[in-house]
Tab-separated table of C-alpha atoms (C1' of nucleotides) in Angstrom:
chain	number	residue	atom	x	y	z
A	1	MET	CA	17.485	-0.557	-10.538
A	2	GLU	CA	19.269	-2.760	-8.097
A	3	LYS	CA	20.790	0.284	-6.612
A	4	LYS	CA	17.409	1.770	-6.042
A	5	ILE	CA	16.200	-1.378	-4.398
A	6	GLU	CA	19.126	-1.320	-2.100
A	7	GLU	CA	18.422	2.245	-1.226
A	8	ASP	CA	14.834	1.481	-0.566
A	9	HIS	CA	15.796	-1.399	1.574
A	10	HIS	CA	18.160	0.776	3.484
A	11	GLN	CA	15.486	3.359	4.037
A	12	GLN	CA	13.173	0.686	5.192
A	13	GLN	CA	15.686	-0.577	7.668
A	14	GLN	CA	16.193	2.873	9.023
A	15	LYS	CA	12.502	3.384	9.415
A	16	LYS	CA	12.174	0.112	11.194
A	17	GLU	CA	14.890	0.994	13.573
A	18	GLN	CA	13.161	4.220	14.300
A	19	ILE	CA	9.970	2.424	14.924
A	20	ASN	CA	11.684	0.013	17.187
A	21	SER	CA	13.165	2.655	19.358
A	22	THR	CA	10.164	4.889	19.585
A	23	LYS	CA	7.611	2.236	20.225
A	24	ASN	CA	9.519	-0.022	22.446
A	25	THR	CA	8.059	1.320	25.622
A	26	GLU	CA	4.536	1.271	24.390
A	27	THR	CA	4.964	-2.202	23.156
A	28	LYS	CA	5.895	-3.481	26.564
A	29	ILE	CA	2.749	-2.100	28.039
A	30	GLN	CA	0.859	-3.458	25.154
A	31	HIS	CA	2.162	-6.924	25.714
A	32	GLN	CA	0.980	-6.889	29.265
A	33	GLU	CA	-2.472	-6.063	28.143
A	34	GLU	CA	-2.326	-8.585	25.426
A	35	GLU	CA	-1.506	-11.342	27.779
A	36	GLN	CA	-4.898	-10.925	29.253
A	37	GLN	CA	-6.243	-12.080	25.964
A	38	GLN	CA	-9.284	-9.971	26.138
A	39	ILE	CA	-11.648	-11.168	23.552
A	40	PHE	CA	-14.148	-8.644	22.511
A	41	GLN	CA	-17.495	-10.022	21.918
A	42	ALA	CA	-19.119	-9.012	18.746
A	43	THR	CA	-22.339	-7.225	19.019
A	44	SER	CA	-25.046	-6.238	16.694
A	45	SER	CA	-24.214	-4.994	13.324
A	46	SER	CA	-26.182	-2.608	11.365
A	47	GLN	CA	-23.743	0.015	10.538
A	48	MET	CA	-20.781	0.206	8.434
A	49	ALA	CA	-17.961	2.445	7.709
A	50	ASN	CA	-18.624	4.067	4.477
A	51	LEU	CA	-16.162	5.429	2.093
A	52	ASP	CA	-17.650	8.298	0.331
A	53	MET	CA	-16.938	7.575	-3.245
A	54	SER	CA	-19.130	10.155	-4.726
A	55	SER	CA	-16.094	11.855	-5.988
A	56	ASP	CA	-12.720	10.767	-6.985
A	57	HIS	CA	-11.404	13.568	-4.967
A	58	HIS	CA	-12.852	12.378	-1.784
A	59	HIS	CA	-10.401	11.025	0.593
A	60	GLN	CA	-12.893	10.667	3.281
A	61	LEU	CA	-14.247	7.847	5.182
A	62	GLU	CA	-17.732	8.301	6.278
A	63	LEU	CA	-19.410	6.544	9.051
A	64	ALA	CA	-22.733	5.093	8.281
A	65	GLY	CA	-24.207	6.701	11.277
A	66	ASN	CA	-22.659	8.439	14.150
A	67	ASN	CA	-22.744	5.687	16.679
A	68	ILE	CA	-20.672	3.157	14.988
A	69	ASN	CA	-20.032	0.198	17.085
A	70	LEU	CA	-16.674	-0.991	16.100
A	71	SER	CA	-17.652	-4.523	16.569
A	72	SER	CA	-20.242	-3.984	13.985
A	73	ILE	CA	-17.555	-3.041	11.617
A	74	PHE	CA	-14.974	-5.555	12.432
A	75	ASP	CA	-17.108	-7.772	14.443
A	76	THR	CA	-14.035	-9.347	15.534
A	77	ALA	CA	-12.328	-10.662	18.516
A	78	ILE	CA	-10.098	-7.889	19.465
A	79	SER	CA	-7.431	-8.434	21.963
A	80	SER	CA	-5.789	-5.124	21.771
A	81	PRO	CA	-6.392	-1.679	20.503
A	82	PHE	CA	-5.717	-0.907	16.915
A	83	PRO	CA	-2.882	1.424	16.315
A	84	TYR	CA	-3.604	1.852	12.700
A	85	SER	CA	-6.439	2.161	10.414
A	86	TYR	CA	-6.660	2.024	6.730
A	87	PHE	CA	-8.860	3.744	4.320
A	88	GLU	CA	-8.272	3.184	0.741
A	89	ASP	CA	-8.442	6.012	-1.568
A	90	HIS	CA	-11.000	4.762	-3.922
A	91	SER	CA	-9.783	7.006	-6.604
A	92	SER	CA	-6.639	4.994	-6.564
A	93	ASN	CA	-4.740	8.150	-6.840
A	94	ASN	CA	-2.932	8.105	-3.650
A	95	LEU	CA	-3.013	6.090	-0.531
A	96	ASN	CA	-1.105	8.561	1.400
A	97	PRO	CA	-4.004	10.644	2.565
A	98	PHE	CA	-5.078	7.613	4.430
A	99	ILE	CA	-1.731	6.482	5.411
A	100	ASP	CA	-1.259	9.812	6.946
A	101	LEU	CA	-3.991	8.889	9.290
A	102	LEU	CA	-2.510	5.649	10.293
A	103	PRO	CA	-0.602	6.350	13.412
A	104	GLN	CA	-3.265	7.177	15.850
A	105	ASP	CA	-3.387	8.294	19.331
A	106	HIS	CA	-4.837	5.268	20.951
A	107	HIS	CA	-4.629	6.426	24.491
A	108	GLN	CA	-8.186	7.397	24.508
A	109	PHE	CA	-9.189	4.016	23.472
A	110	ALA	CA	-6.819	2.295	25.757
A	111	SER	CA	-8.226	4.116	28.655
A	112	SER	CA	-11.704	3.148	27.864
A	113	SER	CA	-13.481	2.175	30.983
A	114	ASN	CA	-14.531	-1.093	29.646
A	115	PRO	CA	-11.787	-2.759	27.757
A	116	SER	CA	-13.986	-5.515	26.648
A	117	SER	CA	-16.525	-3.396	24.991
A	118	PHE	CA	-14.956	-2.112	21.934
A	119	SER	CA	-17.106	0.531	20.563
A	120	LEU	CA	-16.415	3.265	18.184
A	121	ASP	CA	-18.485	5.416	20.379
A	122	ALA	CA	-15.457	5.667	22.500
A	123	LEU	CA	-13.196	6.369	19.677
A	124	PRO	CA	-12.122	9.799	18.785
A	125	LEU	CA	-13.453	11.114	15.606
A	126	GLN	CA	-10.811	13.615	15.247
A	127	ASN	CA	-12.294	15.385	12.398
A	128	ASN	CA	-15.983	15.754	12.513
A	129	ASP	CA	-16.098	17.864	9.470
A	130	THR	CA	-14.886	15.188	7.213
A	131	ASN	CA	-16.145	12.231	9.124
A	132	LEU	CA	-12.742	10.774	9.132
A	133	PHE	CA	-12.727	7.406	10.651
A	134	TYR	CA	-10.060	6.712	13.158
A	135	LEU	CA	-9.349	3.410	14.639
A	136	PRO	CA	-6.806	2.929	17.318
A	137	LEU	CA	-4.839	-0.126	16.562
A	138	SER	CA	-2.294	-2.255	18.221
A	139	GLN	CA	1.375	-1.882	18.432
A	140	PRO	CA	3.642	-3.449	15.971
A	141	SER	CA	6.091	-6.095	16.588
A	142	THR	CA	9.516	-4.815	15.993
A	143	THR	CA	11.731	-7.721	15.290
A	144	LYS	CA	12.803	-7.855	11.723
A	145	GLY	CA	12.161	-11.167	10.158
A	146	ALA	CA	9.986	-12.461	12.909
A	147	SER	CA	7.531	-9.684	12.878
A	148	SER	CA	4.911	-10.879	10.611
A	149	GLU	CA	2.015	-9.703	12.551
A	150	VAL	CA	-1.323	-9.566	11.020
A	151	MET	CA	-3.192	-6.549	12.033
A	152	ASN	CA	-6.312	-7.812	10.508
A	153	LYS	CA	-8.763	-9.723	12.474
A	154	GLU	CA	-11.453	-11.675	11.026
A	155	PRO	CA	-14.904	-11.025	12.216
A	156	ALA	CA	-15.578	-13.080	15.231
A	157	SER	CA	-19.072	-13.590	14.196
A	158	PRO	CA	-20.094	-13.910	10.657
A	159	ASN	CA	-23.366	-12.767	11.913
A	160	SER	CA	-22.153	-9.292	12.102
A	161	THR	CA	-19.599	-9.642	9.543
A	162	SER	CA	-17.153	-7.069	10.161
A	163	VAL	CA	-17.216	-4.976	7.243
A	164	SER	CA	-20.717	-5.498	6.434
A	165	SER	CA	-24.209	-4.595	7.137
A	166	SER	CA	-24.998	-1.516	5.387
A	167	SER	CA	-28.403	-0.238	4.805
A	168	LYS	CA	-27.339	0.515	1.325
A	169	GLU	CA	-26.742	-1.832	-1.440
A	170	VAL	CA	-23.928	-1.898	-3.805
A	171	VAL	CA	-24.630	-0.657	-7.180
A	172	ASN	CA	-22.479	-0.886	-10.163
A	173	ASP	CA	-20.476	2.109	-10.618
A	174	ASN	CA	-20.328	2.858	-14.238
A	175	THR	CA	-18.909	6.226	-13.804
A	176	ASP	CA	-15.884	5.281	-11.913
A	177	LYS	CA	-12.592	5.440	-13.528
A	178	ASP	CA	-9.842	2.943	-13.745
A	179	VAL	CA	-10.031	-0.784	-13.575
A	180	THR	CA	-12.065	-2.564	-16.111
A	181	LEU	CA	-12.633	-6.025	-14.921
A	182	LYS	CA	-12.877	-8.820	-17.336
A	183	ASP	CA	-15.976	-10.781	-17.322
A	184	PRO	CA	-15.194	-13.683	-15.088
A	185	GLU	CA	-16.619	-15.939	-17.734
A	186	GLU	CA	-14.080	-14.592	-20.104
A	187	GLY	CA	-11.401	-14.259	-17.560
A	188	GLU	CA	-8.025	-15.486	-18.521
A	189	GLN	CA	-9.358	-17.997	-20.895
A	190	GLU	CA	-10.042	-15.365	-23.403
A	191	PRO	CA	-7.459	-15.429	-26.117
A	192	LYS	CA	-5.483	-12.300	-26.304
A	193	GLY	CA	-6.426	-10.123	-29.165
A	194	THR	CA	-4.346	-7.661	-30.982
A	195	LYS	CA	-3.752	-4.344	-29.406
A	196	PRO	CA	-6.224	-2.508	-31.575
A	197	GLN	CA	-8.746	-5.125	-30.735
A	198	LEU	CA	-8.090	-4.773	-27.083
A	199	LYS	CA	-8.315	-1.084	-27.383
A	200	ALA	CA	-11.647	-1.252	-29.122
A	201	LYS	CA	-12.919	-3.676	-26.603
A	202	LYS	CA	-11.886	-1.520	-23.746
A	203	LYS	CA	-13.561	1.430	-25.291
A	204	ASN	CA	-16.807	-0.339	-25.705
A	205	GLN	CA	-16.672	-1.965	-22.392
A	206	LYS	CA	-18.755	-0.400	-19.720
A	207	LYS	CA	-16.608	0.133	-16.781
A	208	ALA	CA	-18.074	-1.291	-13.701
A	209	ARG	CA	-15.745	-1.391	-10.845
A	210	GLU	CA	-16.133	-4.098	-8.354
A	211	ALA	CA	-16.252	-3.185	-4.761
A	212	ARG	CA	-13.013	-3.481	-2.971
A	213	VAL	CA	-11.909	-4.692	0.343
A	214	ALA	CA	-8.723	-3.451	1.776
A	215	PHE	CA	-6.735	-5.135	4.449
A	216	LEU	CA	-4.063	-3.594	6.469
A	217	THR	CA	-1.549	-6.107	7.579
A	218	ARG	CA	1.532	-5.737	9.608
A	219	SER	CA	4.152	-7.849	8.108
A	220	ASP	CA	7.624	-7.935	6.742
A	221	ILE	CA	6.320	-10.046	3.974
A	222	ASP	CA	4.678	-8.422	1.044
A	223	ASN	CA	2.934	-11.342	-0.446
A	224	LEU	CA	0.490	-12.403	2.194
A	225	ASP	CA	-1.004	-15.786	1.890
A	226	ASP	CA	-4.758	-15.560	1.896
A	227	GLY	CA	-5.338	-19.056	0.701
A	228	TYR	CA	-5.930	-18.253	-2.894
A	229	ARG	CA	-3.373	-18.598	-5.594
A	230	TRP	CA	-2.293	-15.420	-7.266
A	231	ARG	CA	-0.218	-14.627	-10.259
A	232	LYS	CA	1.589	-11.389	-10.361
A	233	TYR	CA	0.945	-9.469	-13.525
A	234	GLY	CA	2.400	-6.127	-12.818
A	235	GLN	CA	4.250	-3.856	-10.548
A	236	LYS	CA	4.285	-0.128	-10.469
A	237	ALA	CA	6.110	2.472	-8.555
A	238	VAL	CA	3.785	4.446	-6.370
A	239	LYS	CA	4.057	8.130	-6.271
A	240	ASN	CA	5.438	9.477	-3.028
A	241	SER	CA	6.270	6.033	-1.868
A	242	PRO	CA	9.545	4.165	-2.037
A	243	TYR	CA	7.644	0.934	-2.235
A	244	PRO	CA	6.128	-0.418	-5.403
A	245	ARG	CA	2.600	-1.645	-5.799
A	246	SER	CA	2.169	-5.164	-7.028
A	247	TYR	CA	-0.777	-6.409	-8.998
A	248	TYR	CA	-2.021	-9.946	-8.733
A	249	ARG	CA	-4.753	-11.946	-10.344
A	250	CYS	CA	-6.328	-15.065	-9.063
A	251	THR	CA	-4.882	-17.931	-11.024
A	252	THR	CA	-8.084	-19.883	-11.071
A	253	VAL	CA	-9.467	-20.061	-14.551
A	254	GLY	CA	-12.429	-17.807	-14.958
A	255	CYS	CA	-11.886	-15.998	-11.716
A	256	GLY	CA	-11.286	-12.361	-12.248
A	257	VAL	CA	-10.401	-11.374	-8.753
A	258	LYS	CA	-7.476	-9.075	-8.445
A	259	LYS	CA	-5.502	-7.820	-5.591
A	260	ARG	CA	-3.063	-5.049	-5.136
A	261	VAL	CA	-0.365	-5.160	-2.590
A	262	GLU	CA	1.662	-2.266	-1.465
A	263	ARG	CA	3.579	-1.196	1.523
A	264	SER	CA	2.880	1.946	3.385
A	265	SER	CA	5.413	4.610	2.790
A	266	ASP	CA	4.894	5.880	6.283
A	267	ASP	CA	5.223	2.605	8.014
A	268	PRO	CA	7.134	-0.010	6.090
A	269	TYR	CA	5.697	-2.651	8.339
A	270	ILE	CA	2.273	-2.110	6.961
A	271	VAL	CA	1.196	-4.017	3.927
A	272	MET	CA	-1.972	-2.923	2.265
A	273	THR	CA	-3.783	-5.586	0.374
A	274	THR	CA	-6.741	-4.569	-1.682
A	275	TYR	CA	-9.026	-7.160	-3.157
A	276	GLU	CA	-11.244	-6.466	-6.060
A	277	GLY	CA	-13.865	-8.729	-7.447
A	278	GLN	CA	-15.375	-11.912	-6.278
A	279	HIS	CA	-13.974	-15.360	-6.509
A	280	THR	CA	-16.018	-17.635	-8.664
A	281	HIS	CA	-14.621	-20.771	-7.169
A	282	PRO	CA	-14.327	-22.466	-3.839
A	283	PHE	CA	-11.757	-21.418	-1.393
A	284	PRO	CA	-8.750	-23.541	-2.220
A	285	MET	CA	-7.954	-24.242	1.323
A	286	THR	CA	-5.226	-26.515	2.417
A	287	ARG	CA	-4.097	-27.564	5.814
A	288	GLY	CA	-1.665	-24.783	5.810
A	289	HIS	CA	-4.445	-22.303	5.509
A	290	LEU	CA	-6.130	-23.273	8.656
A	291	ALA	CA	-4.335	-20.540	10.400
A	292	MET	CA	-5.964	-17.991	8.255
A	293	LEU	CA	-9.423	-18.633	9.362
A	294	THR	CA	-9.736	-16.935	12.623
A	295	SER	CA	-13.352	-16.064	12.449
A	296	PRO	CA	-14.901	-19.264	13.635
A	297	ILE	CA	-12.000	-19.818	15.857
A	298	LEU	CA	-12.829	-16.723	17.740
A	299	ASP	CA	-16.450	-17.135	17.390
A	300	HIS	CA	-17.211	-18.012	20.945
A	301	GLY	CA	-19.818	-20.413	19.917
A	302	ALA	CA	-21.778	-17.870	18.041
A	303	THR	CA	-23.569	-19.155	15.077
A	304	THR	CA	-21.512	-19.386	11.987
A	305	THR	CA	-24.274	-19.711	9.547
A	306	SER	CA	-24.558	-16.210	8.417
A	307	SER	CA	-23.352	-14.688	5.326
A	308	SER	CA	-19.890	-13.704	5.861
A	309	SER	CA	-16.580	-14.974	6.649
A	310	PHE	CA	-13.504	-14.345	4.719
A	311	ALA	CA	-9.943	-15.188	4.497
A	312	ILE	CA	-7.645	-12.684	5.947
A	313	PRO	CA	-4.416	-12.240	4.147
A	314	GLN	CA	-1.757	-13.640	6.307
A	315	PRO	CA	1.931	-13.447	6.159
A	316	ARG	CA	3.322	-16.732	5.100
A	317	TYR	CA	5.123	-16.648	8.325
A	318	PHE	CA	1.964	-17.621	10.097
A	319	LEU	CA	1.263	-20.388	7.773
A	320	THR	CA	4.568	-21.926	8.296
A	321	GLN	CA	5.422	-21.007	11.804
A	322	HIS	CA	3.005	-23.304	13.427
A	323	HIS	CA	4.347	-22.652	16.830
A	324	GLN	CA	3.589	-19.051	16.707
A	325	PRO	CA	2.368	-18.254	20.169
A	326	TYR	CA	-1.294	-17.779	20.405
A	327	SER	CA	-0.910	-14.532	22.190
A	328	SER	CA	1.102	-12.913	19.527
A	329	MET	CA	-1.065	-14.279	16.839
A	330	TYR	CA	-4.179	-12.798	18.233
A	331	ASN	CA	-2.659	-9.690	19.497
A	332	ASN	CA	-2.763	-8.385	16.086
A	333	SER	CA	-5.501	-6.186	15.074
A	334	LEU	CA	-7.488	-5.731	12.027
A	335	SER	CA	-8.294	-2.918	9.875
A	336	MET	CA	-10.478	-3.701	7.028
A	337	ILE	CA	-12.552	-1.292	5.157
A	338	ASN	CA	-15.136	-2.232	2.741
A	339	GLN	CA	-15.026	-0.207	-0.323
A	340	SER	CA	-17.939	1.480	-1.804
A	341	SER	CA	-18.992	2.536	-5.155
A	342	SER	CA	-18.364	5.953	-6.348
A	343	ASP	CA	-21.903	6.979	-5.828
A	344	GLY	CA	-21.351	6.881	-2.157
A	345	THR	CA	-23.137	3.713	-1.463
A	346	PHE	CA	-21.265	0.930	0.037
A	347	VAL	CA	-21.094	-2.728	-0.073
A	348	ASN	CA	-22.941	-5.005	2.109
A	349	PRO	CA	-20.480	-7.798	2.344
A	350	GLY	CA	-23.164	-10.042	3.520
A	351	SER	CA	-24.344	-10.231	0.017
A	352	SER	CA	-21.384	-9.207	-1.953
A	353	PHE	CA	-18.177	-9.086	-0.183
A	354	PRO	CA	-15.592	-8.512	-2.800
A	355	GLY	CA	-13.246	-11.315	-3.281
A	356	PHE	CA	-14.817	-13.311	-0.575
A	357	ASP	CA	-18.306	-13.746	-1.683
A	358	TYR	CA	-17.979	-17.398	-2.102
A	359	ASP	CA	-16.300	-17.787	1.183
A	360	MET	CA	-18.859	-15.791	2.972
A	361	SER	CA	-21.524	-18.248	2.306
A	362	GLN	CA	-19.404	-21.270	2.636
A	363	ALA	CA	-16.441	-20.563	4.744
A	364	SER	CA	-18.583	-19.237	7.487
A	365	THR	CA	-19.502	-22.744	8.129
A	366	SER	CA	-16.801	-24.501	6.315
A	367	THR	CA	-14.106	-22.874	8.279
A	368	THR	CA	-15.302	-24.514	11.364
A	369	SER	CA	-15.080	-27.743	9.619
A	370	PHE	CA	-11.423	-27.394	9.173
A	371	ILE	CA	-10.978	-26.895	12.765
A	372	ARG	CA	-11.934	-30.431	13.256
A	373	ASP	CA	-8.634	-31.244	11.875
A	374	HIS	CA	-6.475	-30.797	14.863
A	375	GLY	CA	-3.385	-31.021	12.823
A	376	LEU	CA	-1.806	-27.656	12.410
A	377	LEU	CA	-4.471	-25.908	14.272
A	378	GLN	CA	-3.502	-27.696	17.363
A	379	ASP	CA	-0.246	-25.960	17.265
A	380	ILE	CA	-1.841	-22.626	16.928
A	381	LEU	CA	-4.929	-22.520	18.998
A	382	PRO	CA	-5.538	-23.081	22.603
A	383	SER	CA	-7.578	-26.121	23.225
A	384	GLN	CA	-10.357	-24.121	24.711
A	385	ILE	CA	-10.948	-22.293	21.528
A	386	ARG	CA	-10.636	-25.373	19.474
A	387	SER	CA	-13.221	-27.116	21.498
A	388	ASP	CA	-15.606	-24.308	20.814
A	389	THR	CA	-15.349	-24.748	17.161
A	390	ILE	CA	-14.874	-28.331	16.297
A	391	ASN	CA	-18.417	-29.399	16.378
A	392	THR	CA	-19.634	-28.448	13.003
A	393	ARG	CA	-19.043	-29.976	9.702
A	394	THR	CA	-19.782	-28.604	6.388
A	395	ASN	CA	-20.552	-29.724	2.971
A	396	GLU	CA	-17.265	-28.486	1.800
A	397	GLU	CA	-15.425	-30.678	4.155
A	398	ASP	CA	-17.493	-33.578	3.107
A	399	LYS	CA	-16.514	-32.938	-0.410
A	400	LYS	CA	-12.912	-33.403	0.433
B	1	DC	C1'	10.335	-27.344	-19.585
B	2	DG	C1'	6.426	-25.151	-17.756
B	3	DG	C1'	4.808	-21.925	-14.655
B	4	DA	C1'	5.736	-17.723	-12.200
B	5	DT	C1'	7.909	-13.318	-12.024
B	6	DT	C1'	10.008	-9.194	-13.859
B	7	DT	C1'	9.820	-5.110	-16.284
B	8	DG	C1'	9.412	-1.815	-19.983
B	9	DA	C1'	5.851	-0.363	-23.029
B	10	DC	C1'	1.393	0.879	-23.612
B	11	DC	C1'	-3.373	2.402	-22.451
B	12	DT	C1'	-6.629	5.163	-19.950
B	13	DG	C1'	-8.444	8.758	-17.156
B	14	DC	C1'	-7.854	13.013	-15.027
B	15	DG	C1'	-6.171	17.669	-14.028
B	16	DC	C1'	-4.227	21.727	-15.706
C	1	DG	C1'	-3.509	19.027	-25.870
C	2	DC	C1'	-0.171	17.681	-22.686
C	3	DG	C1'	1.688	15.551	-18.740
C	4	DC	C1'	1.117	12.571	-14.977
C	5	DA	C1'	-0.144	8.531	-12.510
C	6	DG	C1'	-2.498	4.198	-12.146
C	7	DG	C1'	-3.360	-0.028	-14.308
C	8	DT	C1'	-2.452	-3.735	-17.711
C	9	DC	C1'	-0.027	-6.291	-21.248
C	10	DA	C1'	3.305	-9.346	-22.828
C	11	DA	C1'	8.035	-10.583	-23.978
C	12	DA	C1'	11.957	-11.764	-21.469
C	13	DT	C1'	13.744	-13.903	-17.695
C	14	DC	C1'	13.885	-16.719	-13.677
C	15	DC	C1'	13.306	-20.853	-11.143
C	16	DG	C1'	11.930	-25.333	-9.364
DNA sequence: CGGATTTGACCTGCGC
DNA sequence: GCGCAGGTCAAATCCG
């Protein structure tokens, strides 16, 4: 076992070195662009990337319409192109089909005539037949240990809520396989029954999979701090991947939210975090989590009263390295795909954003409240941005 | 000592 | 029916 871990680690190191050497040049150019700190203004949102879940065999990401405006998907302040994208295989069979898509040719995007208008219209849909969704993403940092870059960006405007805004509503998927979520009311409080009892219960239980949200994060750290407390309850080797998948549950009593964390086999820098379910409790934010909430920070004064905001999983590095340069912090890009039900519909995060539902309605305003606290945030954000966001208070803050 | 993590066993669903 | 892979359980272990 230990031997295997060592081998895996060695492989990882080798991969990283490869990455370092091959991307070094691109990264330099990237940094120059990043220094400009181009913030992409969010625009309208009415479309959403849609994972076609009508079949477990589908490994396709559909676009809810042909003219997807990327900002309507991510609705985020984007300071650099995305080098990677992530589409979770809803069948949970294999992430690799999506991982295979990760490294993208982002030249086309980079050469877009208007760097500040980040639209999917300009993005190559390299496979029209399957409606594969390609997002050019930013370059990775390459320094081991200090390269906890979050690729995810929070939506700049909750109004358009990144991953949201579908014309379709989520429906319970009773036909989907895997995952049977406990009733949040039962949650972890439920006394464990005997195995036959559990078995019977599982049999009788209608399986309704919660929508999922997947984050793609560039980090050396597996366990990204998203502000919630998680307890690891399992780990499994993933087929065709040297990296295991870890399973976590929210430790809050009665909250049945789960998350899976795994590292891309193709790019060991990439950590895929998939959330499932909705928190039934307030966001347990602490000072240290200020850094996670980039949405209002980047919100350019846009209203923060709409339905969605969420906590992006962040490497702990960011939560502890308070002097992380702003540029590097926001150079990172986001890839977040809302998961749909197996019937092909997809979630409107505005109303039910898995794992973040509570936050959506609260954090969208509450996050700004935390910005009033200039404590850690001061170390992270430029004063200009802070000043844009410190004017609102929320009920949640008042509670504290 | 209590909570968190590890890890092998077990369960379930799916494809062949 | 069998094998495989994903997901979960729970006892053992670790750790602060």
